[in-house]
mmCIF file of C-alpha atoms in Angstrom:
data_model
loop_
_atom_site.group_PDB
_atom_site.id
_atom_site.type_symbol
_atom_site.label_atom_id
_atom_site.label_comp_id
_atom_site.label_asym_id
_atom_site.label_seq_id
_atom_site.Cartn_x
_atom_site.Cartn_y
_atom_site.Cartn_z
ATOM 1 C CA MET A 1023 -3.477 21.485 16.096
ATOM 2 C CA THR A 1024 -7.229 22.487 15.546
ATOM 3 C CA THR A 1025 -9.682 19.944 15.102
ATOM 4 C CA SER A 1026 -10.261 21.054 11.306
ATOM 5 C CA ASP A 1027 -6.474 20.918 11.013
ATOM 6 C CA TRP A 1028 -6.596 17.415 12.611
ATOM 7 C CA LYS A 1029 -9.487 15.997 10.033
ATOM 8 C CA GLU A 1030 -7.517 17.770 7.197
ATOM 9 C CA LEU A 1031 -4.552 15.854 8.041
ATOM 10 C CA ARG A 1032 -6.305 12.469 8.495
ATOM 11 C CA GLY A 1033 -8.247 12.887 5.316
ATOM 12 C CA LYS A 1034 -5.365 13.835 3.353
ATOM 13 C CA LEU A 1035 -3.392 10.829 4.674
ATOM 14 C CA ALA A 1036 -6.311 8.620 3.420
ATOM 15 C CA SER A 1037 -6.474 10.122 0.082
ATOM 16 C CA ALA A 1038 -2.800 9.755 -0.368
ATOM 17 C CA SER A 1039 -2.942 6.011 0.343
ATOM 18 C CA ARG A 1040 -5.310 5.506 -2.031
ATOM 19 C CA ILE A 1041 -3.604 7.778 -4.838
ATOM 20 C CA LEU A 1042 -0.362 5.725 -4.194
ATOM 21 C CA TYR A 1043 -2.336 2.670 -5.369
ATOM 22 C CA ARG A 1044 -4.277 4.256 -7.781
ATOM 23 C CA GLU A 1045 -0.807 5.091 -9.738
ATOM 24 C CA GLY A 1046 0.168 1.545 -9.319
ATOM 25 C CA VAL A 1047 3.165 2.047 -6.879
ATOM 26 C CA VAL A 1048 1.553 0.134 -3.999
ATOM 27 C CA GLU A 1049 -0.922 -3.022 -3.755
ATOM 28 C CA GLY A 1050 -1.894 -4.840 -1.121
ATOM 29 C CA PHE A 1051 0.898 -3.585 0.810
ATOM 30 C CA GLY A 1052 2.985 -0.594 1.081
ATOM 31 C CA HIS A 1053 2.042 2.594 3.378
ATOM 32 C CA ILE A 1054 2.423 6.466 3.801
ATOM 33 C CA SER A 1055 2.331 8.101 7.162
ATOM 34 C CA ALA A 1056 2.350 11.777 8.557
ATOM 35 C CA ARG A 1057 3.826 13.413 11.743
ATOM 36 C CA VAL A 1058 1.452 15.406 13.637
ATOM 37 C CA PRO A 1059 3.208 18.564 13.266
ATOM 38 C CA GLY A 1060 5.706 19.395 16.684
ATOM 39 C CA THR A 1061 5.607 15.761 17.968
ATOM 40 C CA ASP A 1062 7.117 12.444 17.800
ATOM 41 C CA THR A 1063 3.908 10.973 16.948
ATOM 42 C CA PHE A 1064 2.406 10.016 13.510
ATOM 43 C CA LEU A 1065 -0.796 8.684 11.723
ATOM 44 C CA ILE A 1066 -0.491 5.413 9.856
ATOM 45 C CA PRO A 1067 -3.143 3.103 8.385
ATOM 46 C CA ARG A 1068 -3.711 -0.155 10.196
ATOM 47 C CA ARG A 1069 -2.491 -3.354 8.544
ATOM 48 C CA MET A 1070 -4.654 -3.323 5.295
ATOM 49 C CA SER A 1071 -4.230 -2.756 1.613
ATOM 50 C CA PRO A 1072 -3.523 1.332 0.924
ATOM 51 C CA ALA A 1073 -6.308 1.031 -1.979
ATOM 52 C CA LEU A 1074 -9.125 0.509 1.063
ATOM 53 C CA VAL A 1075 -7.781 3.072 3.608
ATOM 54 C CA THR A 1076 -10.537 5.369 5.054
ATOM 55 C CA GLU A 1077 -9.816 8.082 7.787
ATOM 56 C CA ALA A 1078 -11.312 5.512 10.234
ATOM 57 C CA ASP A 1079 -8.566 3.011 9.422
ATOM 58 C CA LEU A 1080 -5.787 5.313 10.923
ATOM 59 C CA LEU A 1081 -3.624 4.754 13.728
ATOM 60 C CA LEU A 1082 -1.821 7.279 16.168
ATOM 61 C CA MET A 1083 1.761 5.876 17.163
ATOM 62 C CA ASN A 1084 4.966 7.346 18.454
ATOM 63 C CA VAL A 1085 8.364 6.687 17.429
ATOM 64 C CA ARG A 1086 8.702 4.287 20.088
ATOM 65 C CA GLY A 1087 6.099 2.045 18.042
ATOM 66 C CA GLU A 1088 3.342 2.417 20.716
ATOM 67 C CA ILE A 1089 0.102 2.900 19.458
ATOM 68 C CA LEU A 1090 -2.025 5.723 21.309
ATOM 69 C CA GLU A 1091 -5.329 5.892 19.390
ATOM 70 C CA GLY A 1092 -6.957 3.373 17.123
ATOM 71 C CA ASP A 1093 -8.162 -0.041 16.481
ATOM 72 C CA GLY A 1094 -5.902 -2.738 14.872
ATOM 73 C CA LEU A 1095 -2.880 -4.104 14.260
ATOM 74 C CA PRO A 1096 -0.020 -1.593 13.017
ATOM 75 C CA ASN A 1097 2.171 -2.493 9.713
ATOM 76 C CA SER A 1098 5.068 -4.624 10.698
ATOM 77 C CA GLU A 1099 7.218 -2.190 8.491
ATOM 78 C CA SER A 1100 6.236 0.895 10.888
ATOM 79 C CA HIS A 1101 9.908 1.411 11.757
ATOM 80 C CA ILE A 1102 10.465 2.815 8.583
ATOM 81 C CA HIS A 1103 8.410 5.810 9.259
ATOM 82 C CA SER A 1104 9.535 5.963 13.075
ATOM 83 C CA SER A 1105 12.996 5.645 12.108
ATOM 84 C CA VAL A 1106 12.947 8.777 9.707
ATOM 85 C CA TYR A 1107 11.225 10.821 11.666
ATOM 86 C CA LYS A 1108 13.193 10.054 14.736
ATOM 87 C CA ARG A 1109 16.432 11.038 12.388
ATOM 88 C CA ARG A 1110 14.564 13.945 10.553
ATOM 89 C CA PRO A 1111 12.933 16.788 12.221
ATOM 90 C CA ASP A 1112 12.179 18.215 8.952
ATOM 91 C CA VAL A 1113 10.226 15.502 7.522
ATOM 92 C CA GLY A 1114 6.070 15.450 7.566
ATOM 93 C CA SER A 1115 5.645 12.755 5.903
ATOM 94 C CA VAL A 1116 6.838 9.125 4.770
ATOM 95 C CA ALA A 1117 6.095 6.850 2.138
ATOM 96 C CA HIS A 1118 6.861 3.284 1.314
ATOM 97 C CA THR A 1119 6.029 1.814 -2.140
ATOM 98 C CA HIS A 1120 6.744 -1.110 -3.883
ATOM 99 C CA ALA A 1121 6.936 0.698 -7.047
ATOM 100 C CA PRO A 1122 8.358 -1.847 -9.868
ATOM 101 C CA MET A 1123 10.477 0.170 -12.034
ATOM 102 C CA ALA A 1124 12.419 1.526 -8.786
ATOM 103 C CA THR A 1125 12.995 -1.917 -7.614
ATOM 104 C CA VAL A 1126 14.116 -3.122 -11.010
ATOM 105 C CA LEU A 1127 16.673 -0.524 -10.644
ATOM 106 C CA SER A 1128 17.381 -1.198 -6.852
ATOM 107 C CA ASN A 1129 18.582 -4.644 -8.142
ATOM 108 C CA PHE A 1130 21.192 -2.935 -10.577
ATOM 109 C CA GLY A 1131 23.060 -1.213 -8.148
ATOM 110 C CA LYS A 1132 23.126 1.925 -10.754
ATOM 111 C CA PRO A 1133 22.476 5.679 -9.236
ATOM 112 C CA LEU A 1134 19.576 7.690 -10.595
ATOM 113 C CA ARG A 1135 20.277 10.019 -13.478
ATOM 114 C CA PHE A 1136 18.342 12.852 -13.994
ATOM 115 C CA LEU A 1137 16.340 12.208 -17.289
ATOM 116 C CA ASN A 1138 13.495 14.814 -17.121
ATOM 117 C CA ASN A 1139 12.768 17.896 -14.272
ATOM 118 C CA HIS A 1140 11.093 16.254 -12.245
ATOM 119 C CA ALA A 1141 14.012 13.580 -11.665
ATOM 120 C CA CYS A 1142 15.969 17.005 -10.429
ATOM 121 C CA VAL A 1143 13.836 17.011 -7.336
ATOM 122 C CA PHE A 1144 16.199 14.039 -6.143
ATOM 123 C CA ALA A 1145 19.215 16.369 -6.838
ATOM 124 C CA GLU A 1146 21.206 14.964 -3.999
ATOM 125 C CA GLY A 1147 20.796 11.794 -5.213
ATOM 126 C CA VAL A 1148 19.157 8.535 -4.078
ATOM 127 C CA PRO A 1149 20.801 5.840 -1.949
ATOM 128 C CA LEU A 1150 20.505 2.192 -2.058
ATOM 129 C CA PHE A 1151 19.869 0.427 1.384
ATOM 130 C CA HIS A 1152 21.397 -2.890 0.592
ATOM 131 C CA GLY A 1153 19.431 -4.954 3.205
ATOM 132 C CA VAL A 1154 16.739 -7.190 1.555
ATOM 133 C CA GLY A 1155 13.506 -8.350 3.287
ATOM 134 C CA HIS A 1156 11.303 -6.438 5.936
ATOM 135 C CA ILE A 1157 12.101 -3.331 7.596
ATOM 136 C CA ASP A 1158 10.559 -4.660 10.645
ATOM 137 C CA THR A 1159 13.319 -3.866 13.662
ATOM 138 C CA VAL A 1160 13.909 -0.636 15.357
ATOM 139 C CA GLN A 1161 17.612 -1.812 14.395
ATOM 140 C CA ILE A 1162 17.202 -2.238 10.687
ATOM 141 C CA GLY A 1163 14.832 0.978 10.520
ATOM 142 C CA ASP A 1164 17.674 3.127 12.207
ATOM 143 C CA GLU A 1165 20.322 1.561 9.616
ATOM 144 C CA MET A 1166 17.887 2.554 6.771
ATOM 145 C CA ALA A 1167 17.310 5.888 8.009
ATOM 146 C CA ALA A 1168 21.052 6.593 8.356
ATOM 147 C CA VAL A 1169 21.348 5.396 4.661
ATOM 148 C CA MET A 1170 18.982 7.678 3.920
ATOM 149 C CA GLY A 1171 20.199 10.611 5.581
ATOM 150 C CA ASN A 1172 18.743 13.857 4.356
ATOM 151 C CA CYS A 1173 17.694 12.846 0.865
ATOM 152 C CA GLY A 1174 14.230 12.863 -0.285
ATOM 153 C CA GLY A 1175 14.619 9.370 -1.560
ATOM 154 C CA LEU A 1176 15.596 5.913 -1.054
ATOM 155 C CA PHE A 1177 15.816 2.515 -3.024
ATOM 156 C CA LEU A 1178 15.348 -0.509 -1.076
ATOM 157 C CA ARG A 1179 17.077 -3.195 -3.023
ATOM 158 C CA ALA A 1180 14.440 -5.901 -4.253
ATOM 159 C CA HIS A 1181 11.764 -4.170 -2.487
ATOM 160 C CA GLY A 1182 10.594 -0.874 -3.326
ATOM 161 C CA THR A 1183 11.327 2.771 -2.012
ATOM 162 C CA VAL A 1184 11.149 5.158 0.688
ATOM 163 C CA THR A 1185 10.272 8.948 0.074
ATOM 164 C CA ALA A 1186 10.439 11.833 2.834
ATOM 165 C CA GLY A 1187 8.753 15.049 2.255
ATOM 166 C CA LYS A 1188 7.339 18.311 4.459
ATOM 167 C CA THR A 1189 3.758 17.556 3.834
ATOM 168 C CA VAL A 1190 1.930 14.489 2.590
ATOM 169 C CA GLU A 1191 1.383 15.712 -0.801
ATOM 170 C CA GLU A 1192 5.335 16.141 -0.700
ATOM 171 C CA ALA A 1193 5.842 12.766 -0.059
ATOM 172 C CA THR A 1194 3.422 11.196 -2.148
ATOM 173 C CA ILE A 1195 4.396 13.268 -5.506
ATOM 174 C CA LEU A 1196 8.035 12.072 -4.416
ATOM 175 C CA ALA A 1197 7.101 8.560 -4.608
ATOM 176 C CA LEU A 1198 5.477 8.722 -8.066
ATOM 177 C CA TYR A 1199 8.764 10.974 -9.355
ATOM 178 C CA LEU A 1200 10.977 8.563 -8.219
ATOM 179 C CA GLU A 1201 8.786 5.708 -10.150
ATOM 180 C CA GLU A 1202 8.942 8.044 -13.084
ATOM 181 C CA ALA A 1203 12.434 8.533 -13.115
ATOM 182 C CA SER A 1204 13.091 4.911 -12.672
ATOM 183 C CA ARG A 1205 11.222 3.951 -15.351
ATOM 184 C CA LEU A 1206 12.443 6.672 -17.979
ATOM 185 C CA GLN A 1207 15.957 4.998 -17.104
ATOM 186 C CA TYR A 1208 14.694 1.770 -17.522
ATOM 187 C CA GLN A 1209 13.742 2.752 -21.158
ATOM 188 C CA CYS A 1210 16.817 4.426 -21.859
ATOM 189 C CA LEU A 1211 19.037 1.309 -20.504
ATOM 190 C CA LEU A 1212 17.069 -0.818 -23.456
ATOM 191 C CA ILE A 1213 18.259 1.440 -26.182
ATOM 192 C CA GLY A 1214 21.647 1.291 -24.726
ATOM 193 C CA GLU A 1215 24.234 2.936 -22.218
ATOM 194 C CA ASP A 1216 25.007 5.735 -24.277
ATOM 195 C CA PHE A 1217 22.769 8.562 -23.445
ATOM 196 C CA THR A 1218 22.719 11.989 -21.753
ATOM 197 C CA SER A 1219 21.395 13.176 -18.553
ATOM 198 C CA ILE A 1220 20.961 16.322 -16.713
ATOM 199 C CA SER A 1221 24.330 16.777 -14.507
ATOM 200 C CA PRO A 1222 23.945 16.949 -10.534
ATOM 201 C CA GLU A 1223 24.639 20.862 -10.897
ATOM 202 C CA GLU A 1224 22.036 21.525 -13.547
ATOM 203 C CA ALA A 1225 19.455 19.426 -11.079
ATOM 204 C CA ARG A 1226 20.166 21.247 -7.974
ATOM 205 C CA ALA A 1227 19.302 24.683 -10.415
ATOM 206 C CA ILE A 1228 16.295 22.951 -11.146
ATOM 207 C CA LYS A 1229 15.077 21.463 -7.824
ATOM 208 C CA PRO A 1230 13.348 24.390 -6.374
ATOM 209 C CA LYS A 1231 11.489 25.054 -9.449
ATOM 210 C CA VAL A 1232 9.780 21.414 -9.370
ATOM 211 C CA LEU A 1233 9.929 21.235 -5.853
ATOM 212 C CA ASN A 1234 7.852 24.067 -4.367
ATOM 213 C CA PRO A 1235 4.594 24.440 -2.572
ATOM 214 C CA THR A 1236 3.132 25.741 -5.747
ATOM 215 C CA THR A 1237 4.127 22.834 -8.012
ATOM 216 C CA MET A 1238 3.132 20.367 -5.056
ATOM 217 C CA ALA A 1239 -0.220 21.650 -5.046
ATOM 218 C CA ARG A 1240 -0.688 21.694 -8.480
ATOM 219 C CA GLY A 1241 0.374 17.849 -8.643
ATOM 220 C CA TRP A 1242 -1.621 16.657 -5.582
ATOM 221 C CA ASP A 1243 -4.911 18.315 -7.388
ATOM 222 C CA TYR A 1244 -4.178 16.411 -10.402
ATOM 223 C CA TYR A 1245 -3.489 13.075 -8.521
ATOM 224 C CA LEU A 1246 -6.388 13.761 -6.299
ATOM 225 C CA SER A 1247 -8.593 14.225 -9.347
ATOM 226 C CA ARG A 1248 -8.000 10.711 -10.664
ATOM 227 C CA LEU A 1249 -9.360 8.937 -7.587
#
């Protein structure tokens, strides 16, 4: 990784943290990380509010939970990230949010329904991790990652969400799309149970039109402009 690539990755991660705060899916807590390409190491903010993260606040950790660079305490739930990276070599970034509407939906145990095109990025479904409390041990992190499997999103019961993407931009936007999808489902449920949605087959056909580098770049530029 070149010096410029390293700086770009750190800058994107700090921006992503503030985007998640700006869009209302994290507050004083929550975090996003980025894998260093081709390694078992990742960048993650030290224990602090996502709203305040700068490049200087990033730690370099490995999947064994060891700090390799940086100052400060790691997030107690860094196992969310390390466990996904261990299981998923395709993942370049992991986000954990406390998104309000997704948290509401997590307590109903209802499957996510595809109510707009954005929701189709989760065509494989969004599993529910039934454990409550913090993901603060290797064992719980590994159990969580096993439930998530190869999906792009996961509900944590009474807690929030986890999203995994190939890039920082993708993991960030997936987190925001999962909250959007949850909000739409909540609003439909306020009206009643009798509403239509996009079928899984239709969602799989729509997904590549919504989840691709061009659309992710466009979405990222939009959210970045709102900081």
